[in-house]
PDB file of C-alpha atoms in Angstrom:
ATOM      1  CA  UNK A 224     180.948 -39.035  56.737  1.00  0.00           C
ATOM      2  CA  UNK A 225     181.395 -36.247  59.276  1.00  0.00           C
ATOM      3  CA  UNK A 226     182.952 -38.635  61.861  1.00  0.00           C
ATOM      4  CA  UNK A 227     185.462 -39.742  59.043  1.00  0.00           C
ATOM      5  CA  UNK A 228     186.569 -36.123  58.261  1.00  0.00           C
ATOM      6  CA  UNK A 229     187.043 -35.258  62.133  1.00  0.00           C
ATOM      7  CA  UNK A 230     188.976 -38.204  62.926  1.00  0.00           C
ATOM      8  CA  UNK A 231     191.280 -37.579  59.943  1.00  0.00           C
ATOM      9  CA  UNK A 232     191.981 -34.148  61.404  1.00  0.00           C
ATOM     10  CA  UNK A 233     192.744 -35.634  64.711  1.00  0.00           C
ATOM     11  CA  UNK A 234     195.191 -37.843  63.330  1.00  0.00           C
ATOM     12  CA  UNK A 235     196.610 -35.186  61.244  1.00  0.00           C
ATOM     13  CA  UNK A 236     197.042 -33.149  64.554  1.00  0.00           C
ATOM     14  CA  UNK A 237     198.917 -35.782  66.231  1.00  0.00           C
ATOM     15  CA  UNK A 238     201.100 -36.396  63.563  1.00  0.00           C
ATOM     16  CA  UNK A 239     201.905 -32.714  63.693  1.00  0.00           C
ATOM     17  CA  UNK A 240     202.507 -32.552  67.069  1.00  0.00           C
ATOM     18  CA  UNK A 241     204.874 -35.584  67.174  1.00  0.00           C
ATOM     19  CA  UNK A 242     206.975 -33.735  64.524  1.00  0.00           C
ATOM     20  CA  UNK A 243     207.143 -31.021  66.480  1.00  0.00           C
ATOM     21  CA  UNK A 244     208.437 -33.194  69.552  1.00  0.00           C
ATOM     22  CA  UNK A 245     211.262 -34.800  67.434  1.00  0.00           C
ATOM     23  CA  UNK A 246     212.536 -31.061  66.432  1.00  0.00           C
ATOM     24  CA  UNK A 247     211.400 -28.069  67.588  1.00  0.00           C
ATOM     25  CA  UNK A 248     209.654 -26.957  71.284  1.00  0.00           C
ATOM     26  CA  UNK A 249     205.980 -27.493  70.716  1.00  0.00           C
ATOM     27  CA  UNK A 250     204.141 -23.999  70.056  1.00  0.00           C
ATOM     28  CA  UNK A 251     200.645 -24.560  71.911  1.00  0.00           C
ATOM     29  CA  UNK A 252     198.964 -21.452  70.655  1.00  0.00           C
ATOM     30  CA  UNK A 253     199.818 -22.498  67.137  1.00  0.00           C
ATOM     31  CA  UNK A 254     198.465 -26.254  67.656  1.00  0.00           C
ATOM     32  CA  UNK A 255     195.357 -24.340  69.099  1.00  0.00           C
ATOM     33  CA  UNK A 256     194.743 -22.207  65.920  1.00  0.00           C
ATOM     34  CA  UNK A 257     195.397 -24.910  63.396  1.00  0.00           C
ATOM     35  CA  UNK A 258     192.957 -27.140  65.452  1.00  0.00           C
ATOM     36  CA  UNK A 259     190.409 -24.365  65.071  1.00  0.00           C
ATOM     37  CA  UNK A 260     190.866 -23.927  61.503  1.00  0.00           C
ATOM     38  CA  UNK A 261     190.492 -27.703  61.037  1.00  0.00           C
ATOM     39  CA  UNK A 262     187.365 -27.660  62.868  1.00  0.00           C
ATOM     40  CA  UNK A 263     186.158 -24.835  60.840  1.00  0.00           C
ATOM     41  CA  UNK A 264     186.823 -26.549  57.580  1.00  0.00           C
ATOM     42  CA  UNK A 265     185.483 -29.774  58.930  1.00  0.00           C
ATOM     43  CA  UNK A 266     181.978 -27.953  59.763  1.00  0.00           C
ATOM     44  CA  UNK A 267     182.153 -25.977  56.187  1.00  0.00           C
ATOM     45  CA  UNK A 268     182.218 -29.750  54.397  1.00  0.00           C
ATOM     46  CA  UNK A 269     179.805 -31.211  56.608  1.00  0.00           C
ATOM     47  CA  UNK A 270     177.194 -28.270  55.592  1.00  0.00           C
ATOM     48  CA  UNK A 271     178.103 -28.811  51.877  1.00  0.00           C
ATOM     49  CA  UNK A 272     177.412 -32.351  52.441  1.00  0.00           C
ATOM     50  CA  UNK A 273     174.162 -31.751  54.079  1.00  0.00           C
ATOM     51  CA  UNK A 274     172.792 -29.375  51.283  1.00  0.00           C
ATOM     52  CA  UNK A 275     173.974 -31.818  48.841  1.00  0.00           C
ATOM     53  CA  UNK A 276     171.879 -34.617  50.214  1.00  0.00           C
ATOM     54  CA  UNK A 277     168.889 -32.332  50.713  1.00  0.00           C
ATOM     55  CA  UNK A 278     169.185 -31.477  46.902  1.00  0.00           C
ATOM     56  CA  UNK A 279     169.469 -35.350  45.976  1.00  0.00           C
ATOM     57  CA  UNK A 280     166.234 -36.001  47.982  1.00  0.00           C
ATOM     58  CA  UNK A 281     164.578 -33.218  46.262  1.00  0.00           C
ATOM     59  CA  UNK A 282     165.667 -34.221  42.919  1.00  0.00           C
ATOM     60  CA  UNK A 283     164.462 -38.160  43.647  1.00  0.00           C
ATOM     61  CA  UNK A 284     161.076 -36.747  44.904  1.00  0.00           C
ATOM     62  CA  UNK A 285     160.657 -34.912  41.556  1.00  0.00           C
ATOM     63  CA  UNK A 286     161.761 -38.089  39.834  1.00  0.00           C
ATOM     64  CA  UNK A 287     158.922 -39.988  41.535  1.00  0.00           C
ATOM     65  CA  UNK A 288     156.275 -37.187  40.851  1.00  0.00           C
ATOM     66  CA  UNK A 289     157.255 -37.029  37.047  1.00  0.00           C
ATOM     67  CA  UNK A 290     157.020 -40.927  36.574  1.00  0.00           C
ATOM     68  CA  UNK A 291     153.836 -41.099  38.218  1.00  0.00           C
ATOM     69  CA  UNK A 292     152.620 -38.341  36.095  1.00  0.00           C
ATOM     70  CA  UNK A 293     153.657 -39.895  32.799  1.00  0.00           C
ATOM     71  CA  UNK A 294     152.099 -43.043  34.189  1.00  0.00           C
ATOM     72  CA  UNK A 295     148.925 -41.447  34.703  1.00  0.00           C
ATOM     73  CA  UNK A 296     149.306 -40.065  30.752  1.00  0.00           C
ATOM     74  CA  UNK A 297     150.050 -43.193  29.339  1.00  0.00           C
ATOM     75  CA  UNK A 298     146.861 -44.858  31.213  1.00  0.00           C
ATOM     76  CA  UNK A 299     144.304 -41.897  30.047  1.00  0.00           C
ATOM     77  CA  UNK A 300     145.753 -42.441  26.609  1.00  0.00           C
ATOM     78  CA  UNK A 301     144.994 -45.991  26.669  1.00  0.00           C
ATOM     79  CA  UNK A 302     141.383 -45.394  28.046  1.00  0.00           C
ATOM     80  CA  UNK A 303     140.812 -42.817  25.392  1.00  0.00           C
ATOM     81  CA  UNK A 304     141.825 -44.938  22.797  1.00  0.00           C
ATOM     82  CA  UNK A 305     139.520 -47.880  23.959  1.00  0.00           C
ATOM     83  CA  UNK A 306     136.526 -45.550  24.678  1.00  0.00           C
ATOM     84  CA  UNK A 307     136.877 -44.289  20.835  1.00  0.00           C
ATOM     85  CA  UNK A 308     137.131 -47.799  19.405  1.00  0.00           C
ATOM     86  CA  UNK A 309     134.252 -48.373  21.260  1.00  0.00           C
ATOM     87  CA  UNK A 310     132.058 -45.555  20.236  1.00  0.00           C
ATOM     88  CA  UNK A 311     132.893 -46.232  16.577  1.00  0.00           C
ATOM     89  CA  UNK A 312     131.930 -50.135  16.878  1.00  0.00           C
ATOM     90  CA  UNK A 313     128.354 -48.577  18.217  1.00  0.00           C
ATOM     91  CA  UNK A 314     128.283 -46.173  15.384  1.00  0.00           C
ATOM     92  CA  UNK A 315     128.722 -48.809  13.110  1.00  0.00           C
ATOM     93  CA  UNK A 316     125.840 -50.820  14.465  1.00  0.00           C
ATOM     94  CA  UNK A 317     123.570 -48.012  14.682  1.00  0.00           C
ATOM     95  CA  UNK A 318     124.339 -46.942  11.035  1.00  0.00           C
ATOM     96  CA  UNK A 319     123.490 -50.632   9.985  1.00  0.00           C
ATOM     97  CA  UNK A 320     120.101 -50.628  11.917  1.00  0.00           C
ATOM     98  CA  UNK A 321     119.313 -47.457  10.432  1.00  0.00           C
ATOM     99  CA  UNK A 322     119.895 -48.659   6.823  1.00  0.00           C
ATOM    100  CA  UNK A 323     117.946 -51.518   7.496  1.00  0.00           C
ATOM    101  CA  UNK A 324     114.819 -49.775   8.778  1.00  0.00           C
ATOM    102  CA  UNK A 325     115.223 -47.075   6.056  1.00  0.00           C
ATOM    103  CA  UNK A 326     114.907 -49.917   3.344  1.00  0.00           C
ATOM    104  CA  UNK A 327     111.782 -51.604   5.371  1.00  0.00           C
ATOM    105  CA  UNK A 328     110.237 -47.894   5.579  1.00  0.00           C
ATOM    106  CA  UNK A 329     110.842 -47.522   1.686  1.00  0.00           C
ATOM    107  CA  UNK A 330     109.408 -50.806   0.536  1.00  0.00           C
ATOM    108  CA  UNK A 331     106.400 -50.148   2.816  1.00  0.00           C
ATOM    109  CA  UNK A 332     105.938 -46.841   1.356  1.00  0.00           C
ATOM    110  CA  UNK A 333     106.097 -48.163  -2.271  1.00  0.00           C
ATOM    111  CA  UNK A 334     103.692 -50.963  -1.358  1.00  0.00           C
ATOM    112  CA  UNK A 335     100.863 -48.583   0.197  1.00  0.00           C
ATOM    113  CA  UNK A 336     101.398 -46.285  -2.591  1.00  0.00           C
ATOM    114  CA  UNK A 337     100.603 -48.931  -5.164  1.00  0.00           C
ATOM    115  CA  UNK A 338      97.304 -50.005  -3.065  1.00  0.00           C
ATOM    116  CA  UNK A 339      94.085 -49.450  -5.046  1.00  0.00           C
ATOM    117  CA  UNK A 340      91.579 -46.793  -3.700  1.00  0.00           C
ATOM    118  CA  UNK A 341      88.216 -48.022  -2.282  1.00  0.00           C
ATOM    119  CA  UNK A 342      85.653 -48.865  -4.549  1.00  0.00           C
ATOM    120  CA  UNK A 343      83.774 -46.047  -6.587  1.00  0.00           C
ATOM    121  CA  UNK A 344      86.564 -43.558  -5.851  1.00  0.00           C
ATOM    122  CA  UNK A 345      88.978 -42.362  -8.664  1.00  0.00           C
ATOM    123  CA  UNK A 346      92.558 -42.566  -7.674  1.00  0.00           C
ATOM    124  CA  UNK A 347      93.381 -39.231  -8.358  1.00  0.00           C
ATOM    125  CA  UNK A 348      90.850 -37.665  -6.026  1.00  0.00           C
ATOM    126  CA  UNK A 349      92.998 -39.568  -3.277  1.00  0.00           C
ATOM    127  CA  UNK A 350      96.155 -37.454  -4.243  1.00  0.00           C
ATOM    128  CA  UNK A 351      97.110 -34.044  -3.179  1.00  0.00           C
ATOM    129  CA  UNK A 352      98.469 -33.201  -6.355  1.00  0.00           C
ATOM    130  CA  UNK A 353      94.998 -33.231  -8.246  1.00  0.00           C
ATOM    131  CA  UNK A 354      92.782 -31.071  -6.096  1.00  0.00           C
ATOM    132  CA  UNK A 355      93.206 -32.957  -2.590  1.00  0.00           C
ATOM    133  CA  UNK A 356      90.776 -35.093  -0.942  1.00  0.00           C
ATOM    134  CA  UNK A 357      87.116 -34.773  -1.428  1.00  0.00           C
ATOM    135  CA  UNK A 358      83.587 -35.854  -0.301  1.00  0.00           C
ATOM    136  CA  UNK A 359      83.699 -37.965   2.478  1.00  0.00           C
ATOM    137  CA  UNK A 360      87.416 -38.404   2.820  1.00  0.00           C
ATOM    138  CA  UNK A 361      87.842 -34.851   3.564  1.00  0.00           C
ATOM    139  CA  UNK A 362      85.603 -35.157   6.528  1.00  0.00           C
ATOM    140  CA  UNK A 363      87.521 -38.401   7.740  1.00  0.00           C
ATOM    141  CA  UNK A 364      90.680 -36.685   7.562  1.00  0.00           C
ATOM    142  CA  UNK A 365      89.290 -33.322   8.715  1.00  0.00           C
ATOM    143  CA  UNK A 366      88.063 -34.592  12.228  1.00  0.00           C
ATOM    144  CA  UNK A 367      91.139 -36.468  13.434  1.00  0.00           C
ATOM    145  CA  UNK A 368      93.284 -33.394  12.556  1.00  0.00           C
ATOM    146  CA  UNK A 369      91.291 -31.094  14.600  1.00  0.00           C
ATOM    147  CA  UNK A 370      91.301 -33.634  17.704  1.00  0.00           C
ATOM    148  CA  UNK A 371      95.133 -33.889  17.488  1.00  0.00           C
ATOM    149  CA  UNK A 372      95.814 -30.012  17.424  1.00  0.00           C
ATOM    150  CA  UNK A 373      93.672 -29.812  20.530  1.00  0.00           C
ATOM    151  CA  UNK A 374      95.271 -32.624  22.193  1.00  0.00           C
ATOM    152  CA  UNK A 375      98.673 -30.805  21.485  1.00  0.00           C
ATOM    153  CA  UNK A 376      97.217 -27.579  22.800  1.00  0.00           C
ATOM    154  CA  UNK A 377      95.734 -28.973  25.733  1.00  0.00           C
ATOM    155  CA  UNK A 378      97.151 -32.223  27.149  1.00  0.00           C
ATOM    156  CA  UNK A 379      95.234 -34.136  29.277  1.00  0.00           C
ATOM    157  CA  UNK A 380      97.631 -35.602  31.769  1.00  0.00           C
ATOM    158  CA  UNK A 381     100.138 -32.569  31.382  1.00  0.00           C
ATOM    159  CA  UNK A 382     102.920 -34.916  30.537  1.00  0.00           C
ATOM    160  CA  UNK A 383     105.362 -33.327  27.994  1.00  0.00           C
ATOM    161  CA  UNK A 384     107.288 -35.386  25.434  1.00  0.00           C
ATOM    162  CA  UNK A 385     110.607 -33.645  26.044  1.00  0.00           C
ATOM    163  CA  UNK A 386     113.371 -35.905  27.110  1.00  0.00           C
ATOM    164  CA  UNK A 387     115.012 -35.946  30.424  1.00  0.00           C
ATOM    165  CA  UNK A 388     118.641 -35.021  30.349  1.00  0.00           C
ATOM    166  CA  UNK A 389     120.595 -34.374  33.712  1.00  0.00           C
ATOM    167  CA  UNK A 390     123.999 -35.608  35.340  1.00  0.00           C
ATOM    168  CA  UNK A 391     125.725 -35.041  38.304  1.00  0.00           C
ATOM    169  CA  UNK A 392     129.176 -36.591  39.101  1.00  0.00           C
ATOM    170  CA  UNK A 393     132.396 -35.521  41.317  1.00  0.00           C
ATOM    171  CA  UNK A 394     136.080 -36.453  41.732  1.00  0.00           C
ATOM    172  CA  UNK A 395     136.853 -39.619  43.472  1.00  0.00           C
ATOM    173  CA  UNK A 396     140.069 -38.421  44.795  1.00  0.00           C
ATOM    174  CA  UNK A 397     142.349 -34.946  45.216  1.00  0.00           C
ATOM    175  CA  UNK A 398     143.571 -33.315  42.194  1.00  0.00           C
ATOM    176  CA  UNK A 399     147.183 -32.846  43.228  1.00  0.00           C
ATOM    177  CA  UNK A 400     148.610 -29.425  41.969  1.00  0.00           C
ATOM    178  CA  UNK A 401     146.799 -29.681  38.746  1.00  0.00           C
ATOM    179  CA  UNK A 402     148.529 -27.802  35.908  1.00  0.00           C
ATOM    180  CA  UNK A 403     147.181 -25.306  33.611  1.00  0.00           C
ATOM    181  CA  UNK A 404     144.861 -26.660  30.852  1.00  0.00           C
ATOM    182  CA  UNK A 405     144.219 -29.887  32.825  1.00  0.00           C
ATOM    183  CA  UNK A 406     140.962 -31.412  32.163  1.00  0.00           C
ATOM    184  CA  UNK A 407     139.040 -32.016  35.614  1.00  0.00           C
ATOM    185  CA  UNK A 408     137.646 -35.702  35.035  1.00  0.00           C
ATOM    186  CA  UNK A 409     134.731 -36.335  37.460  1.00  0.00           C
ATOM    187  CA  UNK A 410     134.859 -40.017  37.567  1.00  0.00           C
ATOM    188  CA  UNK A 411     132.042 -40.980  39.724  1.00  0.00           C
ATOM    189  CA  UNK A 412     128.983 -40.247  37.952  1.00  0.00           C
ATOM    190  CA  UNK A 413     125.976 -40.609  40.632  1.00  0.00           C
ATOM    191  CA  UNK A 414     122.938 -39.326  38.028  1.00  0.00           C
ATOM    192  CA  UNK A 415     123.162 -39.500  34.235  1.00  0.00           C
ATOM    193  CA  UNK A 416     119.789 -39.194  32.887  1.00  0.00           C
ATOM    194  CA  UNK A 417     120.240 -39.214  28.676  1.00  0.00           C
ATOM    195  CA  UNK A 418     123.717 -40.818  29.279  1.00  0.00           C
ATOM    196  CA  UNK A 419     125.139 -37.645  28.025  1.00  0.00           C
ATOM    197  CA  UNK A 420     128.122 -37.682  30.530  1.00  0.00           C
ATOM    198  CA  UNK A 421     131.132 -39.780  30.152  1.00  0.00           C
ATOM    199  CA  UNK A 422     132.899 -40.295  33.573  1.00  0.00           C
ATOM    200  CA  UNK A 423     135.969 -41.452  31.507  1.00  0.00           C
ATOM    201  CA  UNK A 424     136.963 -38.301  29.924  1.00  0.00           C
ATOM    202  CA  UNK A 425     134.900 -35.882  31.910  1.00  0.00           C
ATOM    203  CA  UNK A 426     133.034 -34.309  29.152  1.00  0.00           C
ATOM    204  CA  UNK A 427     129.251 -33.893  28.796  1.00  0.00           C
ATOM    205  CA  UNK A 428     127.843 -34.392  25.184  1.00  0.00           C
ATOM    206  CA  UNK A 429     124.462 -33.276  24.563  1.00  0.00           C
ATOM    207  CA  UNK A 430     122.024 -35.587  23.652  1.00  0.00           C
ATOM    208  CA  UNK A 431     119.426 -33.349  22.309  1.00  0.00           C
ATOM    209  CA  UNK A 432     119.573 -29.515  21.559  1.00  0.00           C
ATOM    210  CA  UNK A 433     118.122 -27.038  24.026  1.00  0.00           C
ATOM    211  CA  UNK A 434     118.611 -24.563  26.872  1.00  0.00           C
ATOM    212  CA  UNK A 435     121.035 -26.215  29.666  1.00  0.00           C
ATOM    213  CA  UNK A 436     122.290 -25.279  32.968  1.00  0.00           C
ATOM    214  CA  UNK A 437     125.849 -26.187  34.345  1.00  0.00           C
ATOM    215  CA  UNK A 438     127.241 -25.683  37.412  1.00  0.00           C
ATOM    216  CA  UNK A 439     130.610 -26.865  39.061  1.00  0.00           C
ATOM    217  CA  UNK A 440     131.998 -26.576  42.459  1.00  0.00           C
ATOM    218  CA  UNK A 441     135.687 -26.667  43.358  1.00  0.00           C
ATOM    219  CA  UNK A 442     137.089 -27.310  46.779  1.00  0.00           C
ATOM    220  CA  UNK A 443     140.573 -26.121  47.888  1.00  0.00           C
ATOM    221  CA  UNK A 444     142.776 -25.849  51.106  1.00  0.00           C
ATOM    222  CA  UNK A 445     145.659 -23.370  51.269  1.00  0.00           C
ATOM    223  CA  UNK A 446     145.554 -23.272  47.618  1.00  0.00           C
ATOM    224  CA  UNK A 447     144.577 -20.744  44.517  1.00  0.00           C
ATOM    225  CA  UNK A 448     143.147 -21.786  41.168  1.00  0.00           C
ATOM    226  CA  UNK A 449     140.800 -20.688  38.589  1.00  0.00           C
ATOM    227  CA  UNK A 450     138.772 -23.094  36.348  1.00  0.00           C
ATOM    228  CA  UNK A 451     136.896 -22.499  33.285  1.00  0.00           C
ATOM    229  CA  UNK A 452     133.994 -24.042  31.404  1.00  0.00           C
ATOM    230  CA  UNK A 453     134.069 -24.767  27.929  1.00  0.00           C
ATOM    231  CA  UNK A 454     131.425 -25.463  25.365  1.00  0.00           C
ATOM    232  CA  UNK A 455     132.340 -27.043  22.097  1.00  0.00           C
ATOM    233  CA  UNK A 456     136.196 -25.531  23.031  1.00  0.00           C
ATOM    234  CA  UNK A 457     135.122 -22.303  23.676  1.00  0.00           C
ATOM    235  CA  UNK A 458     135.449 -20.623  26.927  1.00  0.00           C
ATOM    236  CA  UNK A 459     132.001 -20.034  28.386  1.00  0.00           C
ATOM    237  CA  UNK A 460     132.687 -19.363  32.065  1.00  0.00           C
ATOM    238  CA  UNK A 461     135.141 -19.271  34.799  1.00  0.00           C
ATOM    239  CA  UNK A 462     135.551 -19.110  38.575  1.00  0.00           C
ATOM    240  CA  UNK A 463     138.680 -18.324  40.834  1.00  0.00           C
ATOM    241  CA  UNK A 464     139.513 -18.740  44.388  1.00  0.00           C
ATOM    242  CA  UNK A 465     142.834 -18.014  46.375  1.00  0.00           C
ATOM    243  CA  UNK A 466     142.963 -18.528  49.986  1.00  0.00           C
ATOM    244  CA  UNK A 467     145.552 -18.338  52.668  1.00  0.00           C
ATOM    245  CA  UNK A 468     146.834 -20.462  55.549  1.00  0.00           C
ATOM    246  CA  UNK A 469     144.667 -22.835  57.367  1.00  0.00           C
ATOM    247  CA  UNK A 470     141.496 -21.980  55.247  1.00  0.00           C
ATOM    248  CA  UNK A 471     139.257 -24.820  53.548  1.00  0.00           C
ATOM    249  CA  UNK A 472     136.855 -23.109  50.856  1.00  0.00           C
ATOM    250  CA  UNK A 473     134.785 -23.957  48.155  1.00  0.00           C
ATOM    251  CA  UNK A 474     133.868 -22.024  45.186  1.00  0.00           C
ATOM    252  CA  UNK A 475     131.160 -22.517  42.642  1.00  0.00           C
ATOM    253  CA  UNK A 476     130.158 -21.362  39.178  1.00  0.00           C
ATOM    254  CA  UNK A 477     126.952 -21.473  36.950  1.00  0.00           C
ATOM    255  CA  UNK A 478     126.232 -20.721  33.477  1.00  0.00           C
ATOM    256  CA  UNK A 479     123.102 -21.204  31.249  1.00  0.00           C
ATOM    257  CA  UNK A 480     123.676 -21.674  27.342  1.00  0.00           C
ATOM    258  CA  UNK A 481     121.806 -22.727  24.253  1.00  0.00           C
ATOM    259  CA  UNK A 482     123.652 -25.813  22.812  1.00  0.00           C
ATOM    260  CA  UNK A 483     122.967 -28.103  19.639  1.00  0.00           C
ATOM    261  CA  UNK A 484     123.006 -32.039  19.861  1.00  0.00           C
ATOM    262  CA  UNK A 485     126.562 -33.226  19.859  1.00  0.00           C
ATOM    263  CA  UNK A 486     128.226 -30.406  21.532  1.00  0.00           C
ATOM    264  CA  UNK A 487     130.498 -31.197  24.148  1.00  0.00           C
ATOM    265  CA  UNK A 488     130.902 -29.542  27.811  1.00  0.00           C
ATOM    266  CA  UNK A 489     133.684 -29.805  30.325  1.00  0.00           C
ATOM    267  CA  UNK A 490     135.795 -28.273  33.115  1.00  0.00           C
ATOM    268  CA  UNK A 491     139.511 -27.506  32.960  1.00  0.00           C
ATOM    269  CA  UNK A 492     141.810 -25.447  35.115  1.00  0.00           C
ATOM    270  CA  UNK A 493     142.738 -22.267  33.277  1.00  0.00           C
ATOM    271  CA  UNK A 494     144.746 -22.352  30.256  1.00  0.00           C
ATOM    272  CA  UNK A 495     147.086 -19.450  31.397  1.00  0.00           C
ATOM    273  CA  UNK A 496     146.911 -18.622  34.904  1.00  0.00           C
ATOM    274  CA  UNK A 497     148.960 -20.870  37.139  1.00  0.00           C
ATOM    275  CA  UNK A 498     147.502 -21.875  40.218  1.00  0.00           C
ATOM    276  CA  UNK A 499     148.893 -23.535  43.249  1.00  0.00           C
ATOM    277  CA  UNK A 500     148.000 -26.247  45.555  1.00  0.00           C
ATOM    278  CA  UNK A 501     145.516 -29.355  45.254  1.00  0.00           C
ATOM    279  CA  UNK A 502     142.029 -29.337  44.300  1.00  0.00           C
ATOM    280  CA  UNK A 503     140.155 -31.453  47.227  1.00  0.00           C
ATOM    281  CA  UNK A 504     137.495 -33.733  47.204  1.00  0.00           C
ATOM    282  CA  UNK A 505     136.495 -36.367  49.658  1.00  0.00           C
ATOM    283  CA  UNK A 506     133.711 -37.522  52.048  1.00  0.00           C
ATOM    284  CA  UNK A 507     133.479 -34.283  54.020  1.00  0.00           C
ATOM    285  CA  UNK A 508     133.130 -32.022  50.773  1.00  0.00           C
ATOM    286  CA  UNK A 509     133.245 -32.795  47.196  1.00  0.00           C
ATOM    287  CA  UNK A 510     134.483 -31.047  43.838  1.00  0.00           C
ATOM    288  CA  UNK A 511     131.607 -31.879  41.341  1.00  0.00           C
ATOM    289  CA  UNK A 512     130.046 -30.934  37.943  1.00  0.00           C
ATOM    290  CA  UNK A 513     126.410 -31.030  37.111  1.00  0.00           C
ATOM    291  CA  UNK A 514     123.914 -30.257  34.471  1.00  0.00           C
ATOM    292  CA  UNK A 515     120.564 -30.629  33.140  1.00  0.00           C
ATOM    293  CA  UNK A 516     118.143 -29.606  30.312  1.00  0.00           C
ATOM    294  CA  UNK A 517     116.196 -26.810  31.072  1.00  0.00           C
ATOM    295  CA  UNK A 518     114.004 -26.417  28.014  1.00  0.00           C
TER     296      UNK A 518
END
């Protein structure tokens, strides 16, 4: 485009000179001044066109980024809907199984309640509502009760019945310039004892009540972000890091909390503090999330 404008200016100048030759004597200084003015005009036009090209390129990049973000949000929404439907189906199966087992247990209880006591023993002597157990039946029940108590206080093998709950997951790729309130989904679950962590939503749901320890690591390069850990959608802790030019650093946060069965725990970008740059995660350093049941 610049060449076309320059060619037009030269053509106009030649036409002007030819006109002067037909009439008056050519004034060289005047022609030179006009050539300089035309050159400055062309340069200004070139600067304007170049600036507009840069703005168009920036707008195209912005549109491409927004399209990718919209596509990711749409995919995440579909995934969450499918996961919710799967959970609803599983809950329905569990409810049906529980109803069947409860019915069997009730039938067995009624059957045992109608069973006659041993010969020579009054039926009322075998109930707690009429004086409790007597005679040899007291001794039969008393001895196993003491034995059970001793086994609970002094376990022979040192193994407890507490469930094992622990998980560890990390980001499979970088989070590109995450916005505020953005949930970090650690989509690679390497450990998930107790099946409490969901790698699709990034949320840990406690399978049992107790005291838990949670820790998360955030890696950044020439960036700055604050991350929060939430327990039942209430902020329980946070970590913050801002690093300068050519610096690659990780920051971690750890919390210990008492939670109930079914409580949810997850990590997100700070809800109000706007960060900058990317959250990194690759083979040389992972951004991760972990937790375990302490007691």
